Amino acid sequence: MQNSFTEENYLKIIHALSGRDGVEVSTNALAESTSTRAASVTDMLRKLAEKGLIHYKKYQGVTLTESGEKVAIKVIRKHRLWEVFLVEKLGFGWDEVHDIAEELEHIPSEVLVEKLDAFLGHPKFDPHGDPIPDAKGNLTEPDYLILTDVQVSEKVLMMGVLDHAPSFLQHLDRSGITLGAVIEVKEINEYDKSASVQINGGPTLFISLEVSKNLLVQRR
Amino acid sequence: MQNSFTEENYLKIIHALSGRDGVEVSTNALAESTSTRAASVTDMLRKLAEKGLIHYKKYQGVTLTESGEKVAIKVIRKHRLWEVFLVEKLGFGWDEVHDIAEELEHIPSEVLVEKLDAFLGHPKFDPHGDPIPDAKGNLTEPDYLILTDVQVSEKVLMMGVLDHAPSFLQHLDRSGITLGAVIEVKEINEYDKSASVQINGGPTLFISLEVSKNLLVQRR
DNA sequence: ATATATTTTTAGGTTAGTCTAAATTTTTTA
DNA sequence: TAAAAAATTTAGACTAACCTAAAAATATAT
Ligand SMILES: [Mn+2]
Ligand SMILES: [Mn+2]
Ligand SMILES: [Mn+2]
Ligand SMILES: [Mn+2]
């Protein structure tokens, strides 16, 4: 039987909140992420548990079962492929595609996904640097650093973002910080941890700790 | 306020059943087309009337209001543009795209539709020969003939289909009858109105009245 | 023109997904 | 470790979209 939009969204969110080590996700965290109330979450959890998509013991939080994980990864695959389409083919900015992909990700049809994937040239990453699961459901999260972990005078490559909010992405656009940019940390301010960074050997700019915390980078 | 998938489907179907001259559509016809029961249709009609999308007087059938017509045409525009995308860009057959477009047509976002339209090169017709409404909502139905109206020895161009069923479209594929094909009527059988037609000056084949009734053509 | 058949609406229910308020369980604090 | 706080679940309701069965309106046929 088919899963509803709502069920798919829950599974995707549980996957995200559960993290790499599959830690239990709380009812309140889900209520927050789904913009619903805790009571509504409890109802949905009972249903997902009945369908065998999550492990759920009252008051103990939830994790995905293997079959729930499979569904979540399929949705993530579709979400990220559609984002690539919107940016690469239709010319949207990386700050504009999230909400649209949030709808497109629920269009059913295996063959649609696979044809889309081929049309896009089997991309490995979405416009925000997030890895795209392959057709078999393998999703390997690269081991990126957060910019706050980088020392003064180190040069790193910008690989992704943790915050996907349009306002953050637009801020990066204005600063010239795009995927693949070379970031050299020139100075870190002891007081507030703000940093002075040079982008692509060009302009130097100040970024707040808030920004540094949301930038995924990689040593070269 | 936003219209639901269900409401959009009703409006689209009312538009189709209402035809060019905007004739009243009956509750039963809608029940048939939506695969629901008449009682369910009545419920929905009351709601659509309250929203000002249809003209509805009990027992008298319904027609679209101007605002309902606008919504219907937007949905049709999206449906047909997505079908072009699926066929032209993703390589689907014209017999495979209807159900997927039936979902994609409900994705909201004006800008998405306009960017998709531009990406596709502002197509005027969908893969079944149906006209695509423009961004302003203008939809002009071309004046095609049905193949049954064509006399023996006339040559016509294949312009579209009335039946969109996969089985019918696959049958046309096997017969080599594609959009743009030249069809010359060689002979019409008096008894069952089946016909002998030559396709693109090449092979001659027999087609039943059932097929002829569903082929839209144009004199050259 | 009246009786019969058909169509449509109303009445009363169901399910999915949501809500608020109250009860219960778990966690934290003193 | 008992009391207070926080998190979670339960109880009871709501809306959208559907259903069946019965009633009412319209159309058809004698
Ligand atoms: Mn979603
Ligand atoms: Mn993304
Ligand atoms: Mn539809
Ligand atoms: Mn079509």
Short mmCIF file of C-alpha atoms (C1' of nucleotides) and ligand atoms in Angstrom, two decimals:
data_model
loop_
_atom_site.label_atom_id
_atom_site.label_comp_id
_atom_site.label_asym_id
_atom_site.label_seq_id
_atom_site.Cartn_x
_atom_site.Cartn_y
_atom_site.Cartn_z
CA MET A 1 0.00 0.00 0.00
CA GLN A 2 0.97 3.59 -0.71
CA ASN A 3 2.19 6.13 1.85
CA SER A 4 0.55 9.53 2.05
CA PHE A 5 2.36 12.85 1.62
CA THR A 6 2.09 13.33 5.36
CA GLU A 7 3.55 9.95 6.18
CA GLU A 8 6.42 10.53 3.77
CA ASN A 9 7.16 13.88 5.38
CA TYR A 10 7.24 12.32 8.83
CA LEU A 11 9.63 9.60 7.70
CA LYS A 12 11.93 12.10 6.03
CA ILE A 13 11.99 14.27 9.14
CA ILE A 14 12.60 11.31 11.43
CA HIS A 15 15.51 10.35 9.20
CA ALA A 16 16.97 13.85 9.42
CA LEU A 17 16.55 14.21 13.18
CA SER A 18 17.74 10.70 13.84
CA GLY A 19 21.11 11.44 12.32
CA ARG A 20 23.83 9.08 11.22
CA ASP A 21 23.74 6.97 14.37
CA GLY A 22 19.97 6.54 14.32
CA VAL A 23 19.28 8.10 17.69
CA GLU A 24 15.69 8.20 19.04
CA VAL A 25 13.61 11.18 17.93
CA SER A 26 11.25 12.79 20.44
CA THR A 27 7.60 13.60 19.95
CA ASN A 28 8.21 17.27 20.62
CA ALA A 29 11.03 17.49 18.09
CA LEU A 30 8.69 16.07 15.48
CA ALA A 31 5.91 18.45 16.46
CA GLU A 32 8.36 21.31 16.02
CA SER A 33 9.61 20.09 12.63
CA THR A 34 6.18 19.28 11.23
CA SER A 35 4.57 22.44 12.62
CA THR A 36 1.95 20.42 14.39
CA ARG A 37 1.13 19.66 18.02
CA ALA A 38 2.58 16.82 20.06
CA ALA A 39 -0.82 15.12 20.26
CA SER A 40 -1.03 14.98 16.47
CA VAL A 41 2.43 13.50 16.31
CA THR A 42 1.50 10.75 18.74
CA ASP A 43 -1.44 9.79 16.50
CA MET A 44 0.78 9.61 13.45
CA LEU A 45 3.47 7.64 15.27
CA ARG A 46 0.94 5.00 16.20
CA LYS A 47 -0.02 4.71 12.55
CA LEU A 48 3.55 4.56 11.26
CA ALA A 49 4.37 1.92 13.87
CA GLU A 50 1.38 -0.16 12.78
CA LYS A 51 2.63 0.01 9.21
CA GLY A 52 6.02 -1.21 10.36
CA LEU A 53 7.81 1.96 9.31
CA ILE A 54 9.10 3.01 12.74
CA HIS A 55 10.14 1.49 16.04
CA TYR A 56 7.91 3.08 18.65
CA LYS A 57 7.51 2.46 22.34
CA LYS A 58 5.35 4.91 24.22
CA TYR A 59 7.33 7.74 25.82
CA GLN A 60 10.58 6.37 24.38
CA GLY A 61 10.91 8.25 21.10
CA VAL A 62 11.13 6.68 17.64
CA THR A 63 13.61 5.42 15.08
CA LEU A 64 13.06 4.20 11.54
CA THR A 65 12.75 0.51 10.73
CA GLU A 66 14.60 -0.74 7.69
CA SER A 67 11.50 -0.39 5.61
CA GLY A 68 10.88 3.14 6.95
CA GLU A 69 14.47 4.05 6.17
CA LYS A 70 13.99 2.82 2.62
CA VAL A 71 10.94 5.01 2.11
CA ALA A 72 12.69 8.03 3.65
CA ILE A 73 15.69 7.65 1.40
CA LYS A 74 13.52 7.38 -1.69
CA VAL A 75 11.82 10.64 -0.77
CA ILE A 76 15.18 12.30 -0.13
CA ARG A 77 16.44 11.04 -3.49
CA LYS A 78 13.47 12.56 -5.26
CA HIS A 79 13.71 15.82 -3.34
CA ARG A 80 17.36 16.33 -4.22
CA LEU A 81 17.02 15.26 -7.86
CA TRP A 82 14.15 17.69 -8.36
CA GLU A 83 16.25 20.43 -6.76
CA VAL A 84 19.01 19.75 -9.26
CA PHE A 85 16.47 19.94 -12.06
CA LEU A 86 15.07 23.23 -10.83
CA VAL A 87 18.51 24.84 -10.54
CA GLU A 88 20.35 23.29 -13.48
CA LYS A 89 17.56 23.12 -16.04
CA LEU A 90 15.02 25.75 -15.06
CA GLY A 91 17.44 28.36 -13.74
CA PHE A 92 16.14 28.75 -10.21
CA GLY A 93 18.48 30.01 -7.49
CA TRP A 94 19.54 27.57 -4.76
CA ASP A 95 17.54 29.71 -2.33
CA GLU A 96 14.28 29.21 -4.27
CA VAL A 97 13.99 25.48 -4.77
CA HIS A 98 13.35 23.94 -1.39
CA ASP A 99 9.61 24.52 -1.11
CA ILE A 100 8.90 23.39 -4.66
CA ALA A 101 10.96 20.22 -4.20
CA GLU A 102 9.04 19.64 -0.98
CA GLU A 103 5.98 19.04 -3.19
CA LEU A 104 7.64 17.31 -6.13
CA GLU A 105 9.28 14.76 -3.82
CA HIS A 106 5.89 13.13 -3.30
CA ILE A 107 5.09 12.45 -6.96
CA PRO A 108 5.00 8.67 -7.22
CA SER A 109 6.54 6.70 -10.13
CA GLU A 110 9.82 4.86 -9.93
CA VAL A 111 10.38 5.24 -13.64
CA LEU A 112 9.94 9.01 -13.42
CA VAL A 113 12.72 9.25 -10.85
CA GLU A 114 15.07 7.08 -12.85
CA LYS A 115 14.43 8.96 -16.09
CA LEU A 116 14.90 12.26 -14.28
CA ASP A 117 18.15 11.01 -12.79
CA ALA A 118 19.42 10.00 -16.24
CA PHE A 119 18.30 13.30 -17.77
CA LEU A 120 20.30 15.16 -15.12
CA GLY A 121 23.38 13.01 -15.74
CA HIS A 122 23.20 11.03 -12.48
CA PRO A 123 24.24 13.91 -10.22
CA LYS A 124 25.91 12.98 -6.93
CA PHE A 125 25.04 16.16 -5.02
CA ASP A 126 22.14 18.57 -4.87
CA PRO A 127 22.46 22.37 -5.16
CA HIS A 128 23.15 22.65 -1.42
CA GLY A 129 25.92 20.09 -1.47
CA ASP A 130 23.78 17.32 -0.01
CA PRO A 131 24.49 13.82 -1.36
CA ILE A 132 21.86 12.19 -3.57
CA PRO A 133 21.03 8.57 -2.68
CA ASP A 134 21.52 6.19 -5.59
CA ALA A 135 18.77 4.12 -7.19
CA LYS A 136 19.47 1.22 -4.83
CA GLY A 137 19.00 3.43 -1.78
CA ASN A 138 22.63 3.88 -0.80
CA LEU A 139 23.23 7.23 0.84
CA THR A 140 26.75 8.07 1.92
CA GLU A 141 27.16 11.25 3.89
CA PRO A 142 30.58 12.73 3.13
CA ASP A 143 32.78 13.61 6.11
CA TYR A 144 32.78 17.35 5.94
CA LEU A 145 34.12 19.77 8.53
CA ILE A 146 32.21 22.71 9.86
CA LEU A 147 34.04 25.97 9.22
CA THR A 148 34.28 26.57 12.98
CA ASP A 149 36.64 23.57 13.12
CA VAL A 150 39.10 25.17 10.73
CA GLN A 151 42.27 26.87 12.07
CA VAL A 152 43.63 30.25 11.09
CA SER A 153 45.61 30.19 7.80
CA GLU A 154 44.00 26.94 6.63
CA LYS A 155 42.52 26.86 3.15
CA VAL A 156 39.34 24.82 2.65
CA LEU A 157 36.77 24.14 -0.04
CA MET A 158 33.16 25.14 0.47
CA MET A 159 31.13 21.91 0.12
CA GLY A 160 27.68 22.51 1.56
CA VAL A 161 25.38 24.22 4.01
CA LEU A 162 23.62 23.09 7.15
CA ASP A 163 21.00 25.81 7.11
CA HIS A 164 18.85 25.77 3.97
CA ALA A 165 16.87 28.93 4.74
CA PRO A 166 16.54 31.26 1.73
CA SER A 167 17.78 34.21 3.80
CA PHE A 168 20.99 32.35 4.68
CA LEU A 169 21.59 31.22 1.11
CA GLN A 170 20.99 34.73 -0.19
CA HIS A 171 23.46 36.04 2.36
CA LEU A 172 26.04 33.60 1.02
CA ASP A 173 25.27 34.72 -2.55
CA ARG A 174 25.94 38.33 -1.58
CA SER A 175 29.21 37.29 0.03
CA GLY A 176 30.33 35.29 -2.99
CA ILE A 177 30.43 32.08 -0.98
CA THR A 178 29.24 29.41 -3.41
CA LEU A 179 29.77 25.65 -3.61
CA GLY A 180 33.39 24.97 -4.55
CA ALA A 181 34.71 28.33 -3.39
CA VAL A 182 38.12 28.33 -1.70
CA ILE A 183 37.91 29.78 1.78
CA GLU A 184 41.05 30.82 3.62
CA VAL A 185 40.61 31.64 7.28
CA LYS A 186 42.68 34.76 7.90
CA GLU A 187 41.75 35.55 11.45
CA ILE A 188 39.42 34.42 14.20
CA ASN A 189 38.14 36.93 16.69
CA GLU A 190 38.53 35.51 20.19
CA TYR A 191 35.68 37.53 21.65
CA ASP A 192 32.75 36.46 19.44
CA LYS A 193 34.38 33.82 17.23
CA SER A 194 33.62 35.86 14.13
CA ALA A 195 36.14 35.30 11.39
CA SER A 196 37.91 37.06 8.60
CA VAL A 197 37.96 34.89 5.50
CA GLN A 198 39.30 35.27 2.00
CA ILE A 199 37.15 33.91 -0.82
CA ASN A 200 38.83 32.43 -3.92
CA GLY A 201 41.99 34.40 -3.23
CA GLY A 202 39.98 37.56 -3.79
CA PRO A 203 38.02 39.73 -1.37
CA THR A 204 38.30 39.27 2.37
CA LEU A 205 35.18 39.50 4.46
CA PHE A 206 33.96 39.08 8.01
CA ILE A 207 31.54 36.31 8.84
CA SER A 208 29.77 35.76 12.12
CA LEU A 209 29.93 32.55 14.14
CA GLU A 210 26.32 31.94 13.08
CA VAL A 211 27.47 31.76 9.47
CA SER A 212 30.58 29.67 10.19
CA LYS A 213 28.47 27.13 12.06
CA ASN A 214 26.40 26.50 8.94
CA LEU A 215 29.17 26.08 6.38
CA LEU A 216 30.40 22.60 5.47
CA VAL A 217 33.94 22.53 4.16
CA GLN A 218 36.72 20.14 3.28
CA ARG A 219 40.52 20.35 3.45
CA ARG A 220 42.16 20.30 0.03
CA MET B 1 -7.03 30.90 -0.46
CA GLN B 2 -5.63 27.78 -2.20
CA ASN B 3 -7.65 25.11 -3.98
CA SER B 4 -7.10 21.47 -3.09
CA PHE B 5 -6.07 18.76 -5.55
CA THR B 6 -9.62 17.49 -5.46
CA GLU B 7 -11.16 20.87 -6.20
CA GLU B 8 -8.75 21.40 -9.09
CA ASN B 9 -9.66 18.02 -10.54
CA TYR B 10 -13.37 18.82 -10.36
CA LEU B 11 -12.86 22.16 -12.12
CA LYS B 12 -10.77 20.59 -14.84
CA ILE B 13 -13.39 17.89 -15.43
CA ILE B 14 -16.25 20.39 -15.45
CA HIS B 15 -14.31 22.37 -18.05
CA ALA B 16 -13.87 19.29 -20.21
CA LEU B 17 -17.47 18.08 -19.95
CA SER B 18 -18.85 21.56 -20.38
CA GLY B 19 -17.26 21.87 -23.80
CA ARG B 20 -16.70 24.92 -25.95
CA ASP B 21 -20.21 26.30 -25.48
CA GLY B 22 -20.21 25.95 -21.70
CA VAL B 23 -23.17 23.62 -21.41
CA GLU B 24 -24.40 22.51 -17.96
CA VAL B 25 -22.67 19.44 -16.51
CA SER B 26 -24.74 16.91 -14.58
CA THR B 27 -24.01 15.46 -11.16
CA ASN B 28 -23.99 11.94 -12.55
CA ALA B 29 -21.54 12.82 -15.31
CA LEU B 30 -19.20 14.22 -12.66
CA ALA B 31 -19.63 11.16 -10.47
CA GLU B 32 -18.68 9.01 -13.45
CA SER B 33 -15.61 11.13 -14.35
CA THR B 34 -14.33 11.47 -10.80
CA SER B 35 -15.01 7.84 -9.94
CA THR B 36 -17.09 8.87 -6.94
CA ARG B 37 -20.78 8.70 -6.07
CA ALA B 38 -23.38 11.31 -6.93
CA ALA B 39 -23.82 12.20 -3.26
CA SER B 40 -20.13 13.03 -2.96
CA VAL B 41 -20.35 15.20 -6.04
CA THR B 42 -23.23 17.16 -4.57
CA ASP B 43 -21.13 17.88 -1.47
CA MET B 44 -18.27 19.15 -3.57
CA LEU B 45 -20.53 21.22 -5.81
CA ARG B 46 -21.90 23.05 -2.80
CA LYS B 47 -18.34 23.86 -1.74
CA LEU B 48 -17.20 25.00 -5.17
CA ALA B 49 -20.31 27.18 -5.47
CA GLU B 50 -19.60 28.74 -2.07
CA LYS B 51 -16.09 29.57 -3.28
CA GLY B 52 -17.54 31.23 -6.37
CA LEU B 53 -15.93 28.77 -8.76
CA ILE B 54 -19.10 27.35 -10.30
CA HIS B 55 -22.68 28.37 -11.05
CA TYR B 56 -24.86 25.86 -9.26
CA LYS B 57 -28.61 25.65 -8.81
CA LYS B 58 -29.92 22.45 -7.28
CA TYR B 59 -30.94 19.85 -9.84
CA GLN B 60 -29.89 22.15 -12.70
CA GLY B 61 -26.29 21.05 -13.37
CA VAL B 62 -23.23 23.29 -13.14
CA THR B 63 -21.03 25.53 -15.26
CA LEU B 64 -17.78 27.27 -14.40
CA THR B 65 -17.71 30.90 -13.31
CA GLU B 66 -15.04 33.11 -14.81
CA SER B 67 -12.85 32.53 -11.79
CA GLY B 68 -13.45 28.78 -11.95
CA GLU B 69 -12.60 28.80 -15.65
CA LYS B 70 -9.34 30.59 -14.85
CA VAL B 71 -8.35 27.96 -12.31
CA ALA B 72 -9.28 25.12 -14.67
CA ILE B 73 -7.23 26.57 -17.50
CA LYS B 74 -4.20 27.00 -15.25
CA VAL B 75 -4.40 23.34 -14.30
CA ILE B 76 -4.75 22.33 -17.94
CA ARG B 77 -1.75 24.49 -18.82
CA LYS B 78 0.35 22.77 -16.20
CA HIS B 79 -0.86 19.31 -17.17
CA ARG B 80 0.03 19.77 -20.82
CA LEU B 81 3.38 21.46 -20.19
CA TRP B 82 4.43 18.65 -17.86
CA GLU B 83 3.39 16.13 -20.53
CA VAL B 84 5.64 17.88 -23.03
CA PHE B 85 8.47 17.74 -20.51
CA LEU B 86 7.98 14.05 -19.86
CA VAL B 87 7.95 13.17 -23.56
CA GLU B 88 10.48 15.65 -24.97
CA LYS B 89 13.01 15.75 -22.15
CA LEU B 90 12.63 12.52 -20.23
CA GLY B 91 11.85 10.26 -23.17
CA PHE B 92 8.50 8.87 -22.06
CA GLY B 93 6.05 7.61 -24.69
CA TRP B 94 2.84 9.61 -25.25
CA ASP B 95 0.96 6.65 -23.81
CA GLU B 96 2.81 6.83 -20.49
CA VAL B 97 2.53 10.44 -19.39
CA HIS B 98 -1.07 11.08 -18.54
CA ASP B 99 -1.15 9.69 -15.01
CA ILE B 100 2.10 11.35 -14.00
CA ALA B 101 0.95 14.71 -15.37
CA GLU B 102 -2.27 14.20 -13.44
CA GLU B 103 -0.17 14.60 -10.29
CA LEU B 104 2.31 17.19 -11.49
CA GLU B 105 -0.51 19.51 -12.60
CA HIS B 106 -1.28 20.25 -8.96
CA ILE B 107 2.17 21.50 -7.97
CA PRO B 108 1.67 25.15 -7.08
CA SER B 109 4.08 27.96 -8.09
CA GLU B 110 3.42 30.36 -10.94
CA VAL B 111 7.11 30.87 -11.48
CA LEU B 112 7.69 27.13 -11.85
CA VAL B 113 5.16 26.93 -14.67
CA GLU B 114 6.61 29.91 -16.47
CA LYS B 115 10.18 28.64 -16.17
CA LEU B 116 9.10 25.22 -17.34
CA ASP B 117 7.30 26.79 -20.31
CA ALA B 118 10.44 28.73 -21.26
CA PHE B 119 12.65 25.64 -20.81
CA LEU B 120 10.41 23.74 -23.22
CA GLY B 121 10.51 26.57 -25.77
CA HIS B 122 6.91 27.73 -25.26
CA PRO B 123 5.26 24.74 -26.90
CA LYS B 124 1.81 25.30 -28.41
CA PHE B 125 0.61 21.69 -28.27
CA ASP B 126 1.03 18.76 -25.95
CA PRO B 127 2.11 15.26 -27.05
CA HIS B 128 -1.51 14.36 -27.85
CA GLY B 129 -2.04 17.40 -30.04
CA ASP B 130 -4.01 19.31 -27.40
CA PRO B 131 -3.43 23.08 -27.34
CA ILE B 132 -1.54 24.54 -24.37
CA PRO B 133 -3.14 27.64 -22.83
CA ASP B 134 -0.79 30.63 -22.77
CA ALA B 135 0.41 32.35 -19.60
CA LYS B 136 -2.53 34.78 -19.73
CA GLY B 137 -5.05 31.96 -19.79
CA ASN B 138 -5.98 32.08 -23.46
CA LEU B 139 -6.92 28.67 -24.77
CA THR B 140 -7.87 28.37 -28.43
CA GLU B 141 -9.15 25.01 -29.56
CA PRO B 142 -8.12 24.46 -33.19
CA ASP B 143 -10.90 23.46 -35.61
CA TYR B 144 -9.94 19.91 -36.39
CA LEU B 145 -11.98 17.36 -38.26
CA ILE B 146 -12.62 13.86 -37.08
CA LEU B 147 -11.35 11.26 -39.51
CA THR B 148 -14.92 9.99 -40.00
CA ASP B 149 -15.71 13.32 -41.71
CA VAL B 150 -13.05 12.78 -44.35
CA GLN B 151 -14.04 11.53 -47.85
CA VAL B 152 -12.38 8.79 -49.83
CA SER B 153 -9.21 9.95 -51.64
CA GLU B 154 -8.72 12.97 -49.40
CA LYS B 155 -5.30 13.44 -47.81
CA VAL B 156 -5.23 14.84 -44.26
CA LEU B 157 -2.73 15.50 -41.50
CA MET B 158 -2.96 13.68 -38.19
CA MET B 159 -3.27 16.42 -35.54
CA GLY B 160 -4.50 14.83 -32.35
CA VAL B 161 -6.51 12.22 -30.50
CA LEU B 162 -9.80 12.29 -28.65
CA ASP B 163 -9.15 9.15 -26.63
CA HIS B 164 -6.05 9.38 -24.43
CA ALA B 165 -6.11 5.81 -23.19
CA PRO B 166 -2.69 4.12 -23.26
CA SER B 167 -4.11 1.14 -25.14
CA PHE B 168 -5.42 3.38 -27.93
CA LEU B 169 -2.16 5.32 -28.19
CA GLN B 170 -0.15 2.10 -28.28
CA HIS B 171 -2.41 0.84 -31.04
CA LEU B 172 -1.64 4.01 -33.04
CA ASP B 173 2.09 3.50 -32.41
CA ARG B 174 1.90 0.00 -33.82
CA SER B 175 0.06 1.36 -36.84
CA GLY B 176 2.60 4.12 -37.44
CA ILE B 177 -0.05 6.80 -36.94
CA THR B 178 1.80 9.61 -35.14
CA LEU B 179 1.18 13.35 -34.89
CA GLY B 180 1.91 14.96 -38.24
CA ALA B 181 1.47 11.79 -40.26
CA VAL B 182 -0.21 12.14 -43.66
CA ILE B 183 -3.32 9.98 -43.87
CA GLU B 184 -4.92 9.25 -47.21
CA VAL B 185 -8.34 7.63 -47.08
CA LYS B 186 -8.31 4.97 -49.77
CA GLU B 187 -11.63 3.28 -49.16
CA ILE B 188 -14.52 3.31 -46.70
CA ASN B 189 -16.40 0.12 -46.07
CA GLU B 190 -20.15 0.85 -46.22
CA TYR B 191 -21.09 -1.98 -43.93
CA ASP B 192 -19.11 -1.12 -40.77
CA LYS B 193 -17.53 2.20 -41.75
CA SER B 194 -14.09 0.73 -41.31
CA ALA B 195 -11.53 2.36 -43.58
CA SER B 196 -8.47 1.61 -45.59
CA VAL B 197 -5.89 4.36 -45.08
CA GLN B 198 -2.39 4.96 -46.38
CA ILE B 199 0.09 6.41 -43.89
CA ASN B 200 2.81 8.80 -45.12
CA GLY B 201 2.50 7.45 -48.64
CA GLY B 202 3.73 4.13 -47.31
CA PRO B 203 1.84 1.17 -45.93
CA THR B 204 -1.91 0.89 -46.24
CA LEU B 205 -3.88 -0.43 -43.29
CA PHE B 206 -7.41 -1.03 -42.13
CA ILE B 207 -8.78 0.95 -39.20
CA SER B 208 -12.07 0.44 -37.45
CA LEU B 209 -14.74 3.12 -37.01
CA GLU B 210 -13.77 3.16 -33.33
CA VAL B 211 -10.28 4.31 -34.28
CA SER B 212 -11.48 6.81 -36.92
CA LYS B 213 -13.81 8.43 -34.40
CA ASN B 214 -10.87 9.23 -32.15
CA LEU B 215 -8.49 10.73 -34.68
CA LEU B 216 -8.35 14.51 -35.13
CA VAL B 217 -7.10 15.58 -38.55
CA GLN B 218 -6.76 18.63 -40.75
CA ARG B 219 -6.93 19.19 -44.50
CA ARG B 220 -3.64 20.29 -46.00
"C1'" DA C 1 -52.01 13.78 -16.96
"C1'" DT C 2 -50.71 10.48 -14.02
"C1'" DA C 3 -47.67 6.73 -12.92
"C1'" DT C 4 -43.05 5.14 -13.26
"C1'" DA C 5 -38.23 5.69 -13.81
"C1'" DT C 6 -34.23 8.42 -13.32
"C1'" DT C 7 -31.54 11.88 -11.27
"C1'" DT C 8 -30.20 14.50 -7.50
"C1'" DT C 9 -30.10 15.81 -2.82
"C1'" DT C 10 -30.27 14.96 2.18
"C1'" DA C 11 -29.25 12.34 6.32
"C1'" DG C 12 -26.17 10.06 8.84
"C1'" DG C 13 -21.44 7.70 8.91
"C1'" DT C 14 -16.27 6.83 8.13
"C1'" DT C 15 -11.21 7.92 7.80
"C1'" DA C 16 -7.01 10.89 7.76
"C1'" DG C 17 -5.01 14.43 9.84
"C1'" DT C 18 -5.37 17.96 12.66
"C1'" DC C 19 -6.69 20.54 17.22
"C1'" DT C 20 -7.28 21.75 22.71
"C1'" DA C 21 -7.59 20.29 27.29
"C1'" DA C 22 -6.83 16.88 30.63
"C1'" DA C 23 -4.42 12.83 32.34
"C1'" DT C 24 -0.29 10.26 32.74
"C1'" DT C 25 4.58 9.22 32.57
"C1'" DT C 26 9.28 10.60 32.72
"C1'" DT C 27 12.84 13.77 34.00
"C1'" DT C 28 14.80 17.24 36.79
"C1'" DT C 29 15.51 19.69 40.92
"C1'" DA C 30 15.84 20.50 45.63
"C1'" DT D 1 13.87 10.61 47.01
"C1'" DA D 2 9.84 13.37 47.01
"C1'" DA D 3 8.02 17.40 44.74
"C1'" DA D 4 7.89 20.17 40.66
"C1'" DA D 5 8.51 20.58 35.82
"C1'" DA D 6 8.50 18.87 31.32
"C1'" DA D 7 7.22 15.60 27.90
"C1'" DT D 8 3.94 12.56 26.14
"C1'" DT D 9 -0.36 10.32 25.60
"C1'" DT D 10 -5.42 10.09 25.85
"C1'" DA D 11 -10.04 11.97 25.28
"C1'" DG D 12 -13.04 14.28 22.68
"C1'" DA D 13 -13.80 17.38 18.57
"C1'" DC D 14 -13.28 19.39 13.94
"C1'" DT D 15 -12.82 19.53 8.58
"C1'" DA D 16 -12.25 17.49 3.94
"C1'" DA D 17 -13.55 14.01 1.12
"C1'" DC D 18 -15.63 10.17 0.71
"C1'" DC D 19 -19.57 6.44 1.50
"C1'" DT D 20 -24.73 4.07 1.70
"C1'" DA D 21 -29.53 4.43 2.14
"C1'" DA D 22 -33.54 7.11 1.96
"C1'" DA D 23 -36.13 11.13 0.41
"C1'" DA D 24 -37.26 14.51 -2.97
"C1'" DA D 25 -37.27 16.51 -7.50
"C1'" DT D 26 -37.31 16.03 -12.38
"C1'" DA D 27 -37.97 13.51 -16.64
"C1'" DT D 28 -40.28 9.88 -19.35
"C1'" DA D 29 -43.86 6.95 -20.81
"C1'" DT D 30 -48.27 5.26 -21.04
MN MN E 1 7.30 17.18 1.45
MN MN E 2 18.79 20.50 -0.90
MN MN E 3 -5.16 15.68 -11.22
MN MN E 4 -2.38 15.39 -23.13
#
